Backbone as a ProteinNet text record, in pm:
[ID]
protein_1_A
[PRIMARY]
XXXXXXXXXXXXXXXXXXXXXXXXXXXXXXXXXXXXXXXXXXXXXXXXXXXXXXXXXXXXXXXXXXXXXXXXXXXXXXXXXXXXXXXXXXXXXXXXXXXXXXXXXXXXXXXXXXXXXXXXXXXXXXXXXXXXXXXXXXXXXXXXXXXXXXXXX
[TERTIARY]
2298.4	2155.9	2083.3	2010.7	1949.1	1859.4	1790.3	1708.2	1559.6	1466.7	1320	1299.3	1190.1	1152.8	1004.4	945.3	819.5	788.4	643.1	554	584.7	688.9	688.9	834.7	875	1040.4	1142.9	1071.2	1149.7	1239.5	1364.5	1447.4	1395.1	1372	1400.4	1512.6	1585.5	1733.2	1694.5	1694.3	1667.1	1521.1	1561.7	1450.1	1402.7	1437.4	1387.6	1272.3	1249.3	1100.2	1017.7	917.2	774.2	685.6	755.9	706.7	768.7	858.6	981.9	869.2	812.7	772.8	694.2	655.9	606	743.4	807.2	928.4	933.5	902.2	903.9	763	643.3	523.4	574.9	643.1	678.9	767.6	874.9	996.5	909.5	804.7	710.8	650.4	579.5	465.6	593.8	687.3	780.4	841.9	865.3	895.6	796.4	680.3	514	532.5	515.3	462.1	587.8	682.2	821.6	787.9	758.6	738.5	562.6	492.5	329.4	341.4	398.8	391.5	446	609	707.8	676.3	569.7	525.7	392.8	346.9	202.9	248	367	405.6	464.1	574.1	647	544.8	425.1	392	198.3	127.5	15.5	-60.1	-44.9	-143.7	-145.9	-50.6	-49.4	-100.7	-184.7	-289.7	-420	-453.4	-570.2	-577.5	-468.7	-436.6	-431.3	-365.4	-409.1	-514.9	-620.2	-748.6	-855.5	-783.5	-857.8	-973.6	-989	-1059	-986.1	-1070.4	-1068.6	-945.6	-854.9	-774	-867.9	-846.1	-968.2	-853.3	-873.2	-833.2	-782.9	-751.9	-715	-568.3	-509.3	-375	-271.7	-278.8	-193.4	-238.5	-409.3	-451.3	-434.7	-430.7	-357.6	-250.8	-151.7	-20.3	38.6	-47.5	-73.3	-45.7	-175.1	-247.3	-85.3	-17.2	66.5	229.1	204.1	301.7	231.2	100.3	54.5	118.5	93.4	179.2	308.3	359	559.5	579.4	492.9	542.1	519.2	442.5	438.8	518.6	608.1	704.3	832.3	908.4	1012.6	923.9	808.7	745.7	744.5	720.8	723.8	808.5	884.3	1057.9	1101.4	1069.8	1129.2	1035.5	944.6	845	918.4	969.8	1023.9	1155.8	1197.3	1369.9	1318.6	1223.6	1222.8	1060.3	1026	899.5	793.8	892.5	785.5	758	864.5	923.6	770.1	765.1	668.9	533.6	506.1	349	259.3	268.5	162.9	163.7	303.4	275.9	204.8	207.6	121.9	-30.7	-61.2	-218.9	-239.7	-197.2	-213.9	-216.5	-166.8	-109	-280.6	-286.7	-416.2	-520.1	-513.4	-611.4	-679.1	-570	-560.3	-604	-541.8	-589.6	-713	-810.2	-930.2	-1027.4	-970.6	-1043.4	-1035.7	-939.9	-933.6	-1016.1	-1040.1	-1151	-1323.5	-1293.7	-1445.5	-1503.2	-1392.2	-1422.9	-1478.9	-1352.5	-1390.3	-1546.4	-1595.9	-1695	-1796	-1768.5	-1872.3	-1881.9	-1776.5	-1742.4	-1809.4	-1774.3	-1838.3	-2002.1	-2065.1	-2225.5	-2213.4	-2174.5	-2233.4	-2233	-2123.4	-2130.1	-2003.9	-1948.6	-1790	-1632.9	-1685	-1538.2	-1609.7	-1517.3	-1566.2	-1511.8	-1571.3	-1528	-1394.2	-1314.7	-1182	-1086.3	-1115.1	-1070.4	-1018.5	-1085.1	-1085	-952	-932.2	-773.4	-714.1	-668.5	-566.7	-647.7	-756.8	-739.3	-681.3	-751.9	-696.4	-531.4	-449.7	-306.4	-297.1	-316.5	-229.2	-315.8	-452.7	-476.2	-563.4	-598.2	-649.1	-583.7	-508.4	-366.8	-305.1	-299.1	-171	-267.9	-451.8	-517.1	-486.2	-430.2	-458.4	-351	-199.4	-102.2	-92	-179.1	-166.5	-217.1	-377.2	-466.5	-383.6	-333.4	-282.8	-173.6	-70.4	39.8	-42	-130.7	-173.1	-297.3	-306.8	-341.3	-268.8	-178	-60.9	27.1	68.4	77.6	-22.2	-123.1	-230.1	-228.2	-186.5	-173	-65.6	96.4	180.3	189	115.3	108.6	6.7	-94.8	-226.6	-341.5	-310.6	-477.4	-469.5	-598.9	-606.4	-633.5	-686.2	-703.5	-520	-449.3	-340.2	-198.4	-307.2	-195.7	-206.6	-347.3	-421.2	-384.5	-361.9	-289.4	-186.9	-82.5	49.9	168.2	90.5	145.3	232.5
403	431.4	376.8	443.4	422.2	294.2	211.4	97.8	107.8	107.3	110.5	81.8	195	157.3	139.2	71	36	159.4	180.9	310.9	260.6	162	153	208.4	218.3	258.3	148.4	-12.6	-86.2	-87	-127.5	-61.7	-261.1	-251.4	-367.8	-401.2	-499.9	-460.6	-625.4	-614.7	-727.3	-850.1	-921.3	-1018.3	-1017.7	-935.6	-956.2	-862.9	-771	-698.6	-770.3	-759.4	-821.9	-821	-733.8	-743.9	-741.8	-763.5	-872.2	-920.5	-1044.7	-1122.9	-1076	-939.1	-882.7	-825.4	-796.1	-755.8	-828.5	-929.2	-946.2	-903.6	-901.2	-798	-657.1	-615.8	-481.1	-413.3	-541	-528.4	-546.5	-665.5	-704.3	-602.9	-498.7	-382	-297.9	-241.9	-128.5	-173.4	-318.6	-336.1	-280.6	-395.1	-378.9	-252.8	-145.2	26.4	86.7	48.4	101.1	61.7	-81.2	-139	-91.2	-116.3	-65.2	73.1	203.5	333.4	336.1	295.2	362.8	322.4	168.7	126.8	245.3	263.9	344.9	496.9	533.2	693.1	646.6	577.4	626.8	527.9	446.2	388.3	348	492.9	541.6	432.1	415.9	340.4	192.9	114.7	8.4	-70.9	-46.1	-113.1	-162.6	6	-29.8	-76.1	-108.9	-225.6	-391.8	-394.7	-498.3	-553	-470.7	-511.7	-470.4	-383.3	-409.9	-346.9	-183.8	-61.7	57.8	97.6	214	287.9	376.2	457.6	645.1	681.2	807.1	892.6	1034.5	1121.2	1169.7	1175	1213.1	1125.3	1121.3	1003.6	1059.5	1165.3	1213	1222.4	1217	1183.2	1021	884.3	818.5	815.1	884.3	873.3	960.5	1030.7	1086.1	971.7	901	786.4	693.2	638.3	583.6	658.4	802.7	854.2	868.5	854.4	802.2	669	561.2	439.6	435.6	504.9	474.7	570.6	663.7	709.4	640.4	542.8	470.4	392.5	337	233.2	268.4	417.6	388.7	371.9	438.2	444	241.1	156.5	29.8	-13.4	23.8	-38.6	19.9	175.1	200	79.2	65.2	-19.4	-173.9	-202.2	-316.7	-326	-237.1	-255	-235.9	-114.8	-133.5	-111.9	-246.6	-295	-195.2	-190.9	-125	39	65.4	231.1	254	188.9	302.4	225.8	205.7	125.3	247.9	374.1	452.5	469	449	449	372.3	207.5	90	146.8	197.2	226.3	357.2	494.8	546.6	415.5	340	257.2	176.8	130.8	51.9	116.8	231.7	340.5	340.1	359.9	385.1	227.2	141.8	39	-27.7	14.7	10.5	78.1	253.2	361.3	299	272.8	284.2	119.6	24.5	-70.8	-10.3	52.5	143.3	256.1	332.6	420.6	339.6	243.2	128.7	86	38.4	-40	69.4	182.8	293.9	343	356.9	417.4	216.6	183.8	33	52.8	36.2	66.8	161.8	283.2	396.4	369.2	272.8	249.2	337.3	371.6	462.4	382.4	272.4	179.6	63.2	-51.8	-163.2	-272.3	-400.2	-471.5	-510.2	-478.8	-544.4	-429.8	-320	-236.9	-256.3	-363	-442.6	-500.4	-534.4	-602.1	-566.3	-425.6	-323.7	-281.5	-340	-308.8	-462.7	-555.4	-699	-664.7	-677.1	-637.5	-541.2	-398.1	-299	-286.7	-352.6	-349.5	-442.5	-536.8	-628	-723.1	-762.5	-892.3	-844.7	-744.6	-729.2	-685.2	-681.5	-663.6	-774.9	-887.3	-1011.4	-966.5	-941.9	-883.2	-752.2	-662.8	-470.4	-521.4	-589.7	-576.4	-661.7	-762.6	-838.3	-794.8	-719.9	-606.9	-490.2	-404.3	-337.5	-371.5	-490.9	-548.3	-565.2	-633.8	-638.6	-538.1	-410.3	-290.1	-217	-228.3	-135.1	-231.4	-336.1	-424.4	-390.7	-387.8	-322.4	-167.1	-115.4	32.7	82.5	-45.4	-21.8	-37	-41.3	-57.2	54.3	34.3	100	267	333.7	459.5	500.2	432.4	524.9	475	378.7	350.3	485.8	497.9	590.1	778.6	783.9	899.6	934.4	835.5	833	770.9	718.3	652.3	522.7
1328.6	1314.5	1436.4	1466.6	1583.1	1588.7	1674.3	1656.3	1689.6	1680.6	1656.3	1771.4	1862.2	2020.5	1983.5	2101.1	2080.8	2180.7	2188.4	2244.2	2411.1	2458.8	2574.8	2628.6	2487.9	2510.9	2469.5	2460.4	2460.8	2306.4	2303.4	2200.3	2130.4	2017.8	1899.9	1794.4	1810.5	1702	1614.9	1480.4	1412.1	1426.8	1443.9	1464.5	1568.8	1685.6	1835	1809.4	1732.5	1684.2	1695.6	1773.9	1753.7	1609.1	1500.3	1428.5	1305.4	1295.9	1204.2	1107.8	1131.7	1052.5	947.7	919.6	825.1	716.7	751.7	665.5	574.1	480.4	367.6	280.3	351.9	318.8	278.1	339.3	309.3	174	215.7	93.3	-50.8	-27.2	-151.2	-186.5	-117.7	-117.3	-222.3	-130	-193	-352.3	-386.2	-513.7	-586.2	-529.3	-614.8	-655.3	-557.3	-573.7	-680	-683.3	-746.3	-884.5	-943	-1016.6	-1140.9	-1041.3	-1118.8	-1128.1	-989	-1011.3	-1126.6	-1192.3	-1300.6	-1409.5	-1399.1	-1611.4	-1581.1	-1469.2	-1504.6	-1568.5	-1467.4	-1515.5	-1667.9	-1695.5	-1825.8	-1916.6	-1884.7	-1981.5	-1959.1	-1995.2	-1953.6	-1969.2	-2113.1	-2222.9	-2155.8	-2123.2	-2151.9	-2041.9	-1947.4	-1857	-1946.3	-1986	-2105.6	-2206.4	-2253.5	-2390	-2333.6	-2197.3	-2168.2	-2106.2	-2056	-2013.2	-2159.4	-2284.9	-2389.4	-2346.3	-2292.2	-2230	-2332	-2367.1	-2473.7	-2363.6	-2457.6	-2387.5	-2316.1	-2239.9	-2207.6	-2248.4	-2251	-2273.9	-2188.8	-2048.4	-1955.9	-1892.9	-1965.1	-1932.5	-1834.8	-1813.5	-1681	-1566.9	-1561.8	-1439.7	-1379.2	-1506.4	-1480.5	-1422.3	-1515.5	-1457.5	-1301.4	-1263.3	-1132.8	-1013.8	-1083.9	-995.2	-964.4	-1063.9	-1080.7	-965.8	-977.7	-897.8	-734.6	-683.7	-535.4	-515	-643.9	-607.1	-532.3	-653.8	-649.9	-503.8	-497	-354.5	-182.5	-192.5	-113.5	-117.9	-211.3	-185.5	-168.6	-87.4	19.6	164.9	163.7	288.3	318	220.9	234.3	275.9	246.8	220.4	366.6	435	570.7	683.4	657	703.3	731.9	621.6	608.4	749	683	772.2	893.1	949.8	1085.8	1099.3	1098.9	1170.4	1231.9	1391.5	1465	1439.3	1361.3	1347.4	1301.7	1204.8	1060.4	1095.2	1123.6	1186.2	1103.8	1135.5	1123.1	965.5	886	757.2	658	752.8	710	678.3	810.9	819.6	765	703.5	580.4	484.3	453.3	320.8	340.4	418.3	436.3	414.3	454.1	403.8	267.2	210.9	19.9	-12.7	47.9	-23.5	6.6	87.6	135.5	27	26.8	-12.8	-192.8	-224.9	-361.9	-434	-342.2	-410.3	-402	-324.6	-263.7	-390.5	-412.2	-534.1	-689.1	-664.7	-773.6	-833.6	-707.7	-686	-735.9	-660.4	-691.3	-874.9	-912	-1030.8	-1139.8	-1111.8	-1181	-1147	-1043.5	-1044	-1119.4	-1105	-1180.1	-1350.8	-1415.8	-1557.7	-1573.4	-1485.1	-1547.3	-1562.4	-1551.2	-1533.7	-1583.3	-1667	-1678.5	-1583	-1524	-1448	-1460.8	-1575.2	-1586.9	-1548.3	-1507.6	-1485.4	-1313.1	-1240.1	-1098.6	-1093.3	-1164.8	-1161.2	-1091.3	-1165	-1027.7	-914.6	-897.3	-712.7	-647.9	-734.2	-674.1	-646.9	-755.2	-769.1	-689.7	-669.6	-559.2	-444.7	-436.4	-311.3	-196	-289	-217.2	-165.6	-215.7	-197.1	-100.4	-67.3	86	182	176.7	330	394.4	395.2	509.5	542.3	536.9	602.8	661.1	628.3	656.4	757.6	778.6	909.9	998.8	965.4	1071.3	1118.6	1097.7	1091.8	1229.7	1111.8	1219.5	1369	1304.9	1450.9	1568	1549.5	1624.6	1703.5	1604.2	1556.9	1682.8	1684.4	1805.7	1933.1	1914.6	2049.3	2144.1	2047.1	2120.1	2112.8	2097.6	2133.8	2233.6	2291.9	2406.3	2363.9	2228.1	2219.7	2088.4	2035.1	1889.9	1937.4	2007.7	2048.9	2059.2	2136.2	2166	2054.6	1947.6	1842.3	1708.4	1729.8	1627.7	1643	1789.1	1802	1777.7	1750.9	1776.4	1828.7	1941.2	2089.9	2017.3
[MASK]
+++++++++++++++++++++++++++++++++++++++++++++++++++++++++++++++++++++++++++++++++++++++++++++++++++++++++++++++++++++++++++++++++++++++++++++++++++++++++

């Protein structure tokens, strides 16, 4: 299998990656997502029994939600093994976990969610921003800068 080049060409094999030290962030993310996506799909109900939130009628749009999870966590897990490879999958991943406390927040002002319903953004997405940004900080440093990390480069 081939070894992970950085946008300069330089080849990375194991710990000599500049960005190694996130690999247990990652392996953690891909359980997490494997773990919350598969009780959310085979087991709709049981978020809202434990935050004690009426069940809605719409339980497969839940369990939807639950299969965006579980599909981010091989993207975690390739992330993991090779660092510099998947950079761009982090920052989709950072994306969602940005976008989805934002909707939150909105859907709570509006009176459509109750505050305990916050949990799962703490759990799938607030807890891993101090590692995503600092990841993809790093991440746009060795690629030139955030313009030619954001293209591709």
């Amino acid at each position: 299998m081939p070894t992970p080049q950085s946008s300069s060409g330089t080849t990375y094999a194991g710990e000599q990656d500049p960005l190694a030290g996130y690999r247990f962030w990652f392996y953690a993310a891909a359980l997490y997502n494997l773990l919350w996506g598969s009780l959310t799909i085979l087991f709709p109900q049981l978020f809202f029994h434990l935050i004690h939130m009426p069940i809605f009628d719409a339980l497969p749009l839940w369990q939807c939600i639950g299969m965006f999870v579980l599909v981010y966590a091989p993207a975690y897990w390739w992330a993991g093994r090779y660092p510099s490879r998947y950079r761009h999958l982090i920052l989709i991943g950072l994306l969602g976990k940005v976008l989805g406390p934002i909707g939150f927040v909105w859907a709570y002002m509006h009176g459509q969610l109750p505050l305990a319903f916050g949990l799962t953004n703490l759990t799938n997405d607030v807890i891993w921003w101090p590692a995503f940004v600092s990841y993809l900080h790093t991440g746009a440093r060795l690629s030139g800068g955030w313009i030619p990390f954001v293209l591709g480069e």
